[in-house]
PDB file of C-alpha atoms in Angstrom:
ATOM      1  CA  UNK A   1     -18.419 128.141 242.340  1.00 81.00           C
ATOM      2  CA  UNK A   2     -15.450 126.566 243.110  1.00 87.00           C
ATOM      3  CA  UNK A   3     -13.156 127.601 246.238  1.00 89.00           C
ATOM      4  CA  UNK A   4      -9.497 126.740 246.392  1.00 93.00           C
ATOM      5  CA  UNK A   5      -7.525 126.491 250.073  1.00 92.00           C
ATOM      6  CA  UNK A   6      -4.202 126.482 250.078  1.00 93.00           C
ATOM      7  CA  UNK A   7      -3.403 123.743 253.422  1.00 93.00           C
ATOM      8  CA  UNK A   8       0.341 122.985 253.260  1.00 91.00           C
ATOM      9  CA  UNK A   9       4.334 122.656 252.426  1.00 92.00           C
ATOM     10  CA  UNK A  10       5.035 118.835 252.686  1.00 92.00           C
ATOM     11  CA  UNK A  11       8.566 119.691 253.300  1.00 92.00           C
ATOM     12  CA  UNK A  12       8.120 122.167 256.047  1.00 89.00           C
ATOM     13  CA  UNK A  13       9.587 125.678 255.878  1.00 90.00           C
ATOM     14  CA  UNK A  14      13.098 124.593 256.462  1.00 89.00           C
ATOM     15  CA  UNK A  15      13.004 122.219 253.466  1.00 91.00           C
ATOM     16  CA  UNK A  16      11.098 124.628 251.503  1.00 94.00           C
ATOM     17  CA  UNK A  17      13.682 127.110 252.250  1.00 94.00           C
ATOM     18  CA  UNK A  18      16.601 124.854 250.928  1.00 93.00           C
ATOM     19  CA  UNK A  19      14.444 123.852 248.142  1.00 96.00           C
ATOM     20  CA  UNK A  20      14.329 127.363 247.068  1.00 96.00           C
ATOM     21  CA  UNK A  21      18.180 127.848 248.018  1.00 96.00           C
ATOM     22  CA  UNK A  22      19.323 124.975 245.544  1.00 96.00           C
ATOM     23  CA  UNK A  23      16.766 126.575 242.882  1.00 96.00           C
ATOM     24  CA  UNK A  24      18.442 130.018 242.866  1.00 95.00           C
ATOM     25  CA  UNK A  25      22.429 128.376 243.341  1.00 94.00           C
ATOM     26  CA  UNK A  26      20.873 125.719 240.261  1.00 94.00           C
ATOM     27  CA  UNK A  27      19.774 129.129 237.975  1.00 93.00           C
ATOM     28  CA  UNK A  28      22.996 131.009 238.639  1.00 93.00           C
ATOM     29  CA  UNK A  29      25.399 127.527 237.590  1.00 91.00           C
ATOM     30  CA  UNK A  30      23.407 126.744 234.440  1.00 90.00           C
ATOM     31  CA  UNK A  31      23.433 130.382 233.595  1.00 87.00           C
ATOM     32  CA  UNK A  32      27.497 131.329 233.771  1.00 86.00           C
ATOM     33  CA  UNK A  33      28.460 127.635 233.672  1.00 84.00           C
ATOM     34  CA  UNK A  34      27.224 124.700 232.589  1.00 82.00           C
ATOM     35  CA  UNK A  35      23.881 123.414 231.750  1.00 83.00           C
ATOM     36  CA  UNK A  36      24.293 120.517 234.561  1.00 83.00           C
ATOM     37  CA  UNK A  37      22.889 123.155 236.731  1.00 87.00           C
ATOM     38  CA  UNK A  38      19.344 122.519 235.588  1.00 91.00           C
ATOM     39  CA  UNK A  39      19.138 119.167 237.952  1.00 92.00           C
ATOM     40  CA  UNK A  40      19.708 121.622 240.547  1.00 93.00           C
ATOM     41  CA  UNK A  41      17.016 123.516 239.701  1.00 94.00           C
ATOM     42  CA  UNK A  42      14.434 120.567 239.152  1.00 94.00           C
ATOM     43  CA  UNK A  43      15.591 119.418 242.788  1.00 95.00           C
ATOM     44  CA  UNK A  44      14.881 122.803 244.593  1.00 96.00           C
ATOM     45  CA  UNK A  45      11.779 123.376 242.388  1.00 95.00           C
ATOM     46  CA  UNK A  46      10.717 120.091 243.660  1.00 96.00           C
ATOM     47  CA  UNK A  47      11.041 121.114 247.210  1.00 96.00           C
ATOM     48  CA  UNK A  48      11.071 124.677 247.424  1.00 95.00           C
ATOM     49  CA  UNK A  49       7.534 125.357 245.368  1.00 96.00           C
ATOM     50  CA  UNK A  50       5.683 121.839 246.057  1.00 96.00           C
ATOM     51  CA  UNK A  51       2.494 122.347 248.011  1.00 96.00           C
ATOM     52  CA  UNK A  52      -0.669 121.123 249.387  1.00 95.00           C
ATOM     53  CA  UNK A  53      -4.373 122.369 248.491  1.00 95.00           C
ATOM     54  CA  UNK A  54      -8.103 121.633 248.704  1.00 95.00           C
ATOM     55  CA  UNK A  55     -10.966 122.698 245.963  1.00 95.00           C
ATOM     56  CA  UNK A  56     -14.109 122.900 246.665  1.00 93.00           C
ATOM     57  CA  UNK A  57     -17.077 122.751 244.339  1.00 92.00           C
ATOM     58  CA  UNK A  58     -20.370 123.924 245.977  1.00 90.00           C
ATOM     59  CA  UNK A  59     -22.563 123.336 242.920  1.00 90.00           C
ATOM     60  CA  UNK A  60     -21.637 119.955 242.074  1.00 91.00           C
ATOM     61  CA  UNK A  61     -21.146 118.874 245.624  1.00 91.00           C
ATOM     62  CA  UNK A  62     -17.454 117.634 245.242  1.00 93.00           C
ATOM     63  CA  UNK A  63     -13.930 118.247 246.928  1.00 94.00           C
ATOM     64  CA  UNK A  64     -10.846 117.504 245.755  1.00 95.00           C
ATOM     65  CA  UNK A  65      -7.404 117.160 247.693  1.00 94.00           C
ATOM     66  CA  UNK A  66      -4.724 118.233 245.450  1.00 95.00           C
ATOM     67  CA  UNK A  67      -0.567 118.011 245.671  1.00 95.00           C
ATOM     68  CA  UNK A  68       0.720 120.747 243.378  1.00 95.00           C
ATOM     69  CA  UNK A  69       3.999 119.377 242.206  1.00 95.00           C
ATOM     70  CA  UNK A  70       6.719 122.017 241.353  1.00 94.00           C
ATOM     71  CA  UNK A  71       3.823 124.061 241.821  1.00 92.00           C
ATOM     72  CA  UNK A  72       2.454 124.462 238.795  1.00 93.00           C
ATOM     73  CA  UNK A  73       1.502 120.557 238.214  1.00 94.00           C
ATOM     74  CA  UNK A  74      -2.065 119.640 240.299  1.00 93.00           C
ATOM     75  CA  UNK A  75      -3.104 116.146 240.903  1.00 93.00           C
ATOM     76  CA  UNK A  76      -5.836 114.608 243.100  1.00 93.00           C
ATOM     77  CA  UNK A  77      -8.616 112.817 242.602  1.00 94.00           C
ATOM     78  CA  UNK A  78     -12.725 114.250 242.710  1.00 94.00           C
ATOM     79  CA  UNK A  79     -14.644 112.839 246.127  1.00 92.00           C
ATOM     80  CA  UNK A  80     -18.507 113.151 245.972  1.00 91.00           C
ATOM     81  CA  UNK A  81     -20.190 114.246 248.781  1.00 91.00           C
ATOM     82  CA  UNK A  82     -23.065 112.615 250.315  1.00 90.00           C
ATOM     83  CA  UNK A  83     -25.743 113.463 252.522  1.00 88.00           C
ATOM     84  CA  UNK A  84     -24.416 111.245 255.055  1.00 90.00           C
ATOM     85  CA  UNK A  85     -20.975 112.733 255.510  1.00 90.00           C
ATOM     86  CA  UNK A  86     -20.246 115.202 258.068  1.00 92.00           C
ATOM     87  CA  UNK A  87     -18.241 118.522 259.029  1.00 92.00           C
ATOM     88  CA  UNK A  88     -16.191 119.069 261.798  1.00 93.00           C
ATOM     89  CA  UNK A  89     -12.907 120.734 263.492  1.00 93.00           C
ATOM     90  CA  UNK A  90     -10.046 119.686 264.743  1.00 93.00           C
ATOM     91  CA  UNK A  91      -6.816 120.577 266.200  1.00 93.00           C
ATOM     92  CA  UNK A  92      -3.469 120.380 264.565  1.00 91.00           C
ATOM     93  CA  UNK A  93      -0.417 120.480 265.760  1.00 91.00           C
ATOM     94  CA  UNK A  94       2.496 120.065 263.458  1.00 89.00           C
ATOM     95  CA  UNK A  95       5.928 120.123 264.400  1.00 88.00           C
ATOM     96  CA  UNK A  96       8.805 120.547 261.698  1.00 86.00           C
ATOM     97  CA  UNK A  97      12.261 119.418 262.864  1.00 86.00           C
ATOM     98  CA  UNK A  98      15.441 119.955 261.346  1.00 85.00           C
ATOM     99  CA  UNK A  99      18.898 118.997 262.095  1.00 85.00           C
ATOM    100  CA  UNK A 100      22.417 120.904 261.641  1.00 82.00           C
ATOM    101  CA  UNK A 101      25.864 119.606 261.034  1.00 83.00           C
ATOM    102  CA  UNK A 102      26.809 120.276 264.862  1.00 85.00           C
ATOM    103  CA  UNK A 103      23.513 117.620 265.442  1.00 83.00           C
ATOM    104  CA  UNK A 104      21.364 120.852 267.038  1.00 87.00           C
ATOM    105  CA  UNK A 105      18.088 120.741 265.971  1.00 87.00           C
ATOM    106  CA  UNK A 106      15.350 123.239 265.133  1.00 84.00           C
ATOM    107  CA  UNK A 107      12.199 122.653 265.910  1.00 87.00           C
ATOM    108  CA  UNK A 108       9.498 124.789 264.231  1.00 87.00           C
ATOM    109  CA  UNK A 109       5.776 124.423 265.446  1.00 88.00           C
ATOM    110  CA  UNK A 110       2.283 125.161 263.406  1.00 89.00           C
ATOM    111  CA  UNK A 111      -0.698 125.261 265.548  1.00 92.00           C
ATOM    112  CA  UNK A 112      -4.107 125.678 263.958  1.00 92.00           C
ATOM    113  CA  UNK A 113      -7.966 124.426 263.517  1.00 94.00           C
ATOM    114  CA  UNK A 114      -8.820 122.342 260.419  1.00 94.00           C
ATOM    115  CA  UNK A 115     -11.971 121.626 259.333  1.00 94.00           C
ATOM    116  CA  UNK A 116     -12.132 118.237 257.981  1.00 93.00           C
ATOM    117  CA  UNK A 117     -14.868 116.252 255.926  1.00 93.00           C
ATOM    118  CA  UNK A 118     -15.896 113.003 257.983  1.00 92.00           C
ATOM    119  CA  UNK A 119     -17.526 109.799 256.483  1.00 90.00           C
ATOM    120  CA  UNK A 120     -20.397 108.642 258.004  1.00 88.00           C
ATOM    121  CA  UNK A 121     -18.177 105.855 260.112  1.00 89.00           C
ATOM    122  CA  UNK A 122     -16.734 109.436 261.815  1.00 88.00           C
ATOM    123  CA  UNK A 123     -13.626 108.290 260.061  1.00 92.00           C
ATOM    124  CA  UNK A 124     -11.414 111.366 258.376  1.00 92.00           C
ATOM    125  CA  UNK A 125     -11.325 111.638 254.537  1.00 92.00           C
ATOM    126  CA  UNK A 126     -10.337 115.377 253.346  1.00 93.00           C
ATOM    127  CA  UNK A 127      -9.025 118.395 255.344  1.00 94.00           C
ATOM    128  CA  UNK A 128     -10.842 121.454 253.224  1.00 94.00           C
ATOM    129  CA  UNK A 129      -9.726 124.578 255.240  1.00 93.00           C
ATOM    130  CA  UNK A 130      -7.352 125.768 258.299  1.00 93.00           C
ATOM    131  CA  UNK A 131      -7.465 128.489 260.624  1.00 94.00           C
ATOM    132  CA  UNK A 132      -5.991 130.079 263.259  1.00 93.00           C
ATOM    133  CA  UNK A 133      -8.552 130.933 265.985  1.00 92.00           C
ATOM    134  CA  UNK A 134     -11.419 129.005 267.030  1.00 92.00           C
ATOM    135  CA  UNK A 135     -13.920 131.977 266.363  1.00 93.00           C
ATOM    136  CA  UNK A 136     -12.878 132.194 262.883  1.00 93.00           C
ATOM    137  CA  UNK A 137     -13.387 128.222 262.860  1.00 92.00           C
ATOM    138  CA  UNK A 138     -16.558 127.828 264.260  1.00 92.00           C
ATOM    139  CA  UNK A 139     -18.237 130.319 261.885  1.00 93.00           C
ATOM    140  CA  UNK A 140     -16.255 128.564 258.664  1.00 92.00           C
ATOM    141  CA  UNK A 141     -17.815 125.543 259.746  1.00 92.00           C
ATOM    142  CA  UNK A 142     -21.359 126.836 259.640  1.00 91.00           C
ATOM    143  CA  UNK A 143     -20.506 128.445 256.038  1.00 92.00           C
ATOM    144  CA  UNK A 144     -19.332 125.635 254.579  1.00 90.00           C
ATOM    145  CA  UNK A 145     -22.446 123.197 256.621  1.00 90.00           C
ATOM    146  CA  UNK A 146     -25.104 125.563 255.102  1.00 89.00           C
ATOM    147  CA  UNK A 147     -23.387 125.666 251.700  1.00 89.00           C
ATOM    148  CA  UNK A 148     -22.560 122.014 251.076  1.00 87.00           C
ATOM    149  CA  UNK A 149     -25.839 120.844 252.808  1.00 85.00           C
ATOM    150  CA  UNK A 150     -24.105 118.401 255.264  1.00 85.00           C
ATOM    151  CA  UNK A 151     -24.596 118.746 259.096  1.00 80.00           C
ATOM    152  CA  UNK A 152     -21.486 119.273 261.446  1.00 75.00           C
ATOM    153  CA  UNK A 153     -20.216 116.724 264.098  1.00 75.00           C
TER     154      UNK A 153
END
């Protein structure tokens, strides 16, 4: 069975937002004018619909981080899991910051609680999952310890 999370935008909502923008303005000018327009809408594809995501295959004991270019266009590579590997949450705190003409800035902050795949060293390797309140959390990571077989830290 395999389980796809969808983790991030790499751009942050106020680049995604312009990325969309410059999509629509790049449909409408290749449409009534020119066909020059459709570098417009490669650039806010690009940004507006890029994303972030994590699949998980319980049967064949394997994870795979994927970028999802314009969206549609997955890469990543297959990680094996071992026995030795380990489960555990963390806090994130992201903070997306982006700056007017008039040099005022706006700050938009994403809290949540990822649960990350650990090597045995305790060093990070994947994030599979995110969510918002610890309860929620704690009982994902006892799902996903009982169904991949690994123990949590």
């Amino acid at each position: 069975m395999l389980t796809k999370n969808i983790l991030d935008k790499p751009f942050g909502p106020a680049g995604t937002f312009a990325g969309i923008l410059i999509f629509i303005v790049g449909l409408y000018a290749s449409v009534m004018f020119s066909l020059n327009g459709l570098f417009l809408v490669l650039i806010g594809a690009f940004f507006g619909f890029t994303y972030t995501s994590t699949v998980i295959d319980f049967e064949r004991k394997r994870v795979k981080f994927q970028n999802h270019l314009f969206g549609i266009i997955p890469y990543g590579q297959w990680l094996d899991i071992k026995p030795e590997m380990k489960l555990g949450l963390k806090r994130s705190n992201r903070t997306y910051s982006a700056y007017s003409q008039s040099n005022r800035t706006l700050d938009i902050s994403e809290k949540d609680i990822r649960l990350i795949l650990f090597d045995r060293n305790n060093k990070q390797l994947i994030p599979l999952e995110k969510y918002k309140t610890k309860e929620s959390a704690i009982e994902g990571l006892k799902e996903y310890c009982k169904n991949l077989g690994l123990k949590g830290v």
